[in-house]
């Protein structure tokens, strides 16, 4: 997984590259204009901060950056020049997809959460905990998979809600920041005549 983001107003000329979920204890190393963050527990590299990045990547947009192969190779060269050894790899798989809620049951430790089995392809079904009041079996929904960056900058990681594992998020129109999204709780339910399970869902 590789998630890149750029926010010059808040962070300056820094590209943030996330490779793994944060851990409680971290080790930070700086070499040249690059900071490497790794897990203190097992040494897994969690990500990098590339300072003064516009000097070699040029002008970029703001928010999540979908790197080209050439840009990735440039970053790889920057890492190698200062002695970091991690191999960066692009992740081209769509992170917002159409899912089908195959199964729904009550959460054993909550009066409003539900545990879903949501199919996102012919071969993959995710367990996702959802608290939306309008969630129901048989719906087509938008699923933010693990590794998705929401429009507000939140990253979707594997987690637990009240002790039950949840691998993704079923989204509302408001969370997706879609035009004219209703400002009330409730997931976005898609039309079966317009959408197919597993298809990529475009936010813009």
Tab-separated table of C-alpha atoms in Angstrom:
chain	number	residue	atom	x	y	z
A	1	UNK	CA	0.000	0.000	0.000
A	2	UNK	CA	1.173	3.518	-0.750
A	3	UNK	CA	-0.793	6.675	0.054
A	4	UNK	CA	0.717	10.042	-0.822
A	5	UNK	CA	-0.584	13.439	0.227
A	6	UNK	CA	0.559	17.034	-0.172
A	7	UNK	CA	-0.747	19.985	1.850
A	8	UNK	CA	1.592	22.965	1.428
A	9	UNK	CA	-0.599	25.338	3.460
A	10	UNK	CA	-0.375	23.223	6.617
A	11	UNK	CA	2.888	21.321	6.155
A	12	UNK	CA	4.953	23.290	3.683
A	13	UNK	CA	6.681	21.693	0.710
A	14	UNK	CA	6.433	18.161	2.113
A	15	UNK	CA	5.087	15.018	0.462
A	16	UNK	CA	3.794	12.560	3.058
A	17	UNK	CA	3.956	8.926	1.940
A	18	UNK	CA	2.197	6.323	4.107
A	19	UNK	CA	3.020	2.641	3.720
A	20	UNK	CA	1.523	1.102	6.882
A	21	UNK	CA	-0.752	2.006	9.761
A	22	UNK	CA	0.804	3.984	12.611
A	23	UNK	CA	2.076	2.138	15.668
A	24	UNK	CA	2.183	3.512	19.237
A	25	UNK	CA	5.982	3.682	19.381
A	26	UNK	CA	7.961	4.909	16.415
A	27	UNK	CA	11.549	5.509	15.368
A	28	UNK	CA	12.266	8.617	13.296
A	29	UNK	CA	15.403	8.938	11.152
A	30	UNK	CA	16.383	11.849	8.946
A	31	UNK	CA	18.816	11.681	6.042
A	32	UNK	CA	19.108	14.746	3.839
A	33	UNK	CA	15.627	16.016	3.049
A	34	UNK	CA	13.875	12.738	3.852
A	35	UNK	CA	12.459	11.508	7.162
A	36	UNK	CA	11.791	7.784	7.620
A	37	UNK	CA	9.246	6.686	10.242
A	38	UNK	CA	9.338	3.057	11.352
A	39	UNK	CA	7.811	0.883	14.060
A	40	UNK	CA	9.953	0.560	17.171
A	41	UNK	CA	8.490	-2.898	17.772
A	42	UNK	CA	9.489	-4.682	14.558
A	43	UNK	CA	11.226	-2.131	12.353
A	44	UNK	CA	8.470	-1.988	9.724
A	45	UNK	CA	8.784	1.219	7.710
A	46	UNK	CA	5.521	3.120	8.188
A	47	UNK	CA	6.222	5.958	5.799
A	48	UNK	CA	8.350	8.861	4.640
A	49	UNK	CA	8.239	12.639	4.620
A	50	UNK	CA	9.940	14.128	1.541
A	51	UNK	CA	10.916	17.757	2.258
A	52	UNK	CA	11.422	20.326	-0.525
A	53	UNK	CA	9.705	17.811	-2.795
A	54	UNK	CA	8.682	20.312	-5.476
A	55	UNK	CA	12.357	20.758	-6.346
A	56	UNK	CA	12.335	17.360	-8.044
A	57	UNK	CA	8.655	16.474	-8.544
A	58	UNK	CA	7.524	19.916	-9.680
A	59	UNK	CA	4.101	21.420	-9.087
A	60	UNK	CA	1.472	19.162	-7.515
A	61	UNK	CA	-2.126	19.490	-6.461
A	62	UNK	CA	-3.364	19.491	-2.875
A	63	UNK	CA	-4.663	16.509	-0.936
A	64	UNK	CA	-4.142	12.928	-2.035
A	65	UNK	CA	-1.580	12.633	-4.818
A	66	UNK	CA	-1.808	9.755	-7.289
A	67	UNK	CA	1.809	9.335	-8.264
A	68	UNK	CA	2.866	8.448	-11.790
A	69	UNK	CA	5.443	5.746	-12.416
A	70	UNK	CA	7.993	8.463	-13.254
A	71	UNK	CA	7.304	10.331	-10.011
A	72	UNK	CA	7.615	7.120	-8.013
A	73	UNK	CA	10.943	6.345	-9.657
A	74	UNK	CA	12.127	9.852	-8.780
A	75	UNK	CA	11.199	9.332	-5.129
A	76	UNK	CA	12.921	5.954	-5.184
A	77	UNK	CA	16.093	7.600	-6.419
A	78	UNK	CA	15.890	10.198	-3.660
A	79	UNK	CA	15.611	7.434	-1.056
A	80	UNK	CA	18.580	5.540	-2.448
A	81	UNK	CA	20.743	8.659	-2.636
A	82	UNK	CA	20.461	9.190	1.133
A	83	UNK	CA	20.785	5.499	2.031
A	84	UNK	CA	17.208	4.351	2.660
A	85	UNK	CA	16.495	0.894	1.247
A	86	UNK	CA	12.695	0.562	1.126
A	87	UNK	CA	11.273	-0.325	-2.292
A	88	UNK	CA	8.250	1.840	-3.104
A	89	UNK	CA	5.458	0.252	-5.117
A	90	UNK	CA	2.403	1.883	-6.642
A	91	UNK	CA	-1.015	0.571	-5.641
A	92	UNK	CA	-3.358	0.989	-8.602
A	93	UNK	CA	-6.332	-0.891	-7.154
A	94	UNK	CA	-9.437	1.286	-6.657
A	95	UNK	CA	-10.103	2.080	-3.019
A	96	UNK	CA	-13.738	3.206	-3.393
A	97	UNK	CA	-15.870	0.432	-4.855
A	98	UNK	CA	-19.474	-0.674	-5.132
A	99	UNK	CA	-20.376	-3.330	-2.586
A	100	UNK	CA	-23.402	-5.510	-1.922
A	101	UNK	CA	-24.573	-6.108	1.654
A	102	UNK	CA	-25.112	-9.872	1.694
A	103	UNK	CA	-25.675	-10.300	5.402
A	104	UNK	CA	-26.559	-8.063	8.348
A	105	UNK	CA	-26.705	-8.856	12.040
A	106	UNK	CA	-26.815	-6.939	15.275
A	107	UNK	CA	-23.587	-6.092	17.073
A	108	UNK	CA	-23.488	-8.059	20.356
A	109	UNK	CA	-22.208	-5.058	22.352
A	110	UNK	CA	-24.086	-2.138	20.803
A	111	UNK	CA	-27.671	-0.997	20.360
A	112	UNK	CA	-26.984	0.767	17.048
A	113	UNK	CA	-24.043	-0.963	15.342
A	114	UNK	CA	-24.503	-3.745	12.782
A	115	UNK	CA	-22.078	-6.337	11.464
A	116	UNK	CA	-22.239	-6.754	7.713
A	117	UNK	CA	-20.823	-9.197	5.235
A	118	UNK	CA	-20.345	-6.993	2.182
A	119	UNK	CA	-19.251	-8.382	-1.169
A	120	UNK	CA	-16.877	-6.171	-3.156
A	121	UNK	CA	-15.965	-8.625	-5.932
A	122	UNK	CA	-16.711	-12.135	-7.142
A	123	UNK	CA	-14.076	-13.464	-4.752
A	124	UNK	CA	-13.931	-11.008	-1.836
A	125	UNK	CA	-16.371	-10.399	1.012
A	126	UNK	CA	-15.496	-7.933	3.778
A	127	UNK	CA	-16.728	-7.823	7.345
A	128	UNK	CA	-17.617	-4.193	7.981
A	129	UNK	CA	-19.219	-2.790	11.123
A	130	UNK	CA	-21.678	-0.019	10.293
A	131	UNK	CA	-23.732	2.281	12.517
A	132	UNK	CA	-25.909	3.911	9.868
A	133	UNK	CA	-29.632	3.754	10.718
A	134	UNK	CA	-30.629	2.899	7.135
A	135	UNK	CA	-28.225	-0.008	6.531
A	136	UNK	CA	-29.974	-3.174	5.349
A	137	UNK	CA	-29.195	-6.464	3.661
A	138	UNK	CA	-29.638	-6.416	-0.097
A	139	UNK	CA	-28.336	-2.889	-0.631
A	140	UNK	CA	-25.722	-1.697	-3.084
A	141	UNK	CA	-23.401	0.651	-1.207
A	142	UNK	CA	-20.098	2.514	-1.523
A	143	UNK	CA	-17.254	0.815	0.324
A	144	UNK	CA	-14.048	2.598	1.269
A	145	UNK	CA	-11.508	-0.212	1.381
A	146	UNK	CA	-8.500	-0.394	3.657
A	147	UNK	CA	-6.012	2.105	2.257
A	148	UNK	CA	-8.633	4.608	1.092
A	149	UNK	CA	-8.137	8.276	1.891
A	150	UNK	CA	-11.440	9.982	2.612
A	151	UNK	CA	-12.032	13.510	1.281
A	152	UNK	CA	-11.427	14.881	4.800
A	153	UNK	CA	-7.976	13.235	4.898
A	154	UNK	CA	-8.917	10.295	7.127
A	155	UNK	CA	-7.250	7.008	6.176
A	156	UNK	CA	-9.240	3.771	6.365
A	157	UNK	CA	-7.303	1.095	8.273
A	158	UNK	CA	-8.327	-2.308	9.619
A	159	UNK	CA	-9.828	-1.859	13.054
A	160	UNK	CA	-12.311	-2.969	15.660
A	161	UNK	CA	-15.586	-1.396	16.733
A	162	UNK	CA	-16.675	-2.510	20.182
A	163	UNK	CA	-14.405	-5.555	19.855
A	164	UNK	CA	-15.574	-6.670	16.395
A	165	UNK	CA	-13.158	-6.539	13.463
A	166	UNK	CA	-14.054	-4.171	10.632
A	167	UNK	CA	-12.152	-4.054	7.335
A	168	UNK	CA	-13.347	-0.957	5.555
A	169	UNK	CA	-16.198	1.542	5.779
A	170	UNK	CA	-19.633	1.779	4.191
A	171	UNK	CA	-19.951	5.445	3.255
A	172	UNK	CA	-22.549	8.152	3.318
A	173	UNK	CA	-22.832	10.790	0.596
A	174	UNK	CA	-21.756	13.389	3.144
A	175	UNK	CA	-18.604	11.449	4.056
A	176	UNK	CA	-17.791	11.223	0.348
A	177	UNK	CA	-18.439	14.977	0.029
A	178	UNK	CA	-20.701	14.416	-2.954
A	179	UNK	CA	-22.615	17.407	-4.340
A	180	UNK	CA	-25.976	18.012	-2.665
A	181	UNK	CA	-25.306	15.305	-0.065
A	182	UNK	CA	-27.982	15.188	2.642
A	183	UNK	CA	-26.667	16.446	5.978
A	184	UNK	CA	-28.169	13.636	7.990
A	185	UNK	CA	-26.954	10.231	9.082
A	186	UNK	CA	-27.341	7.369	6.666
A	187	UNK	CA	-25.279	5.514	4.109
A	188	UNK	CA	-25.566	6.154	0.383
A	189	UNK	CA	-27.713	3.457	-1.264
A	190	UNK	CA	-26.994	2.962	-4.961
A	191	UNK	CA	-29.329	1.972	-7.759
A	192	UNK	CA	-28.960	-1.598	-8.991
A	193	UNK	CA	-29.717	-0.410	-12.527
A	194	UNK	CA	-26.727	1.940	-12.609
A	195	UNK	CA	-24.034	0.192	-10.561
A	196	UNK	CA	-22.411	-3.220	-10.414
A	197	UNK	CA	-20.649	-4.931	-7.515
A	198	UNK	CA	-16.910	-4.406	-7.628
A	199	UNK	CA	-16.997	-1.383	-9.913
A	200	UNK	CA	-14.860	1.590	-8.979
A	201	UNK	CA	-16.849	4.500	-7.517
A	202	UNK	CA	-15.667	7.959	-8.611
A	203	UNK	CA	-15.806	10.702	-5.971
A	204	UNK	CA	-15.687	13.499	-8.551
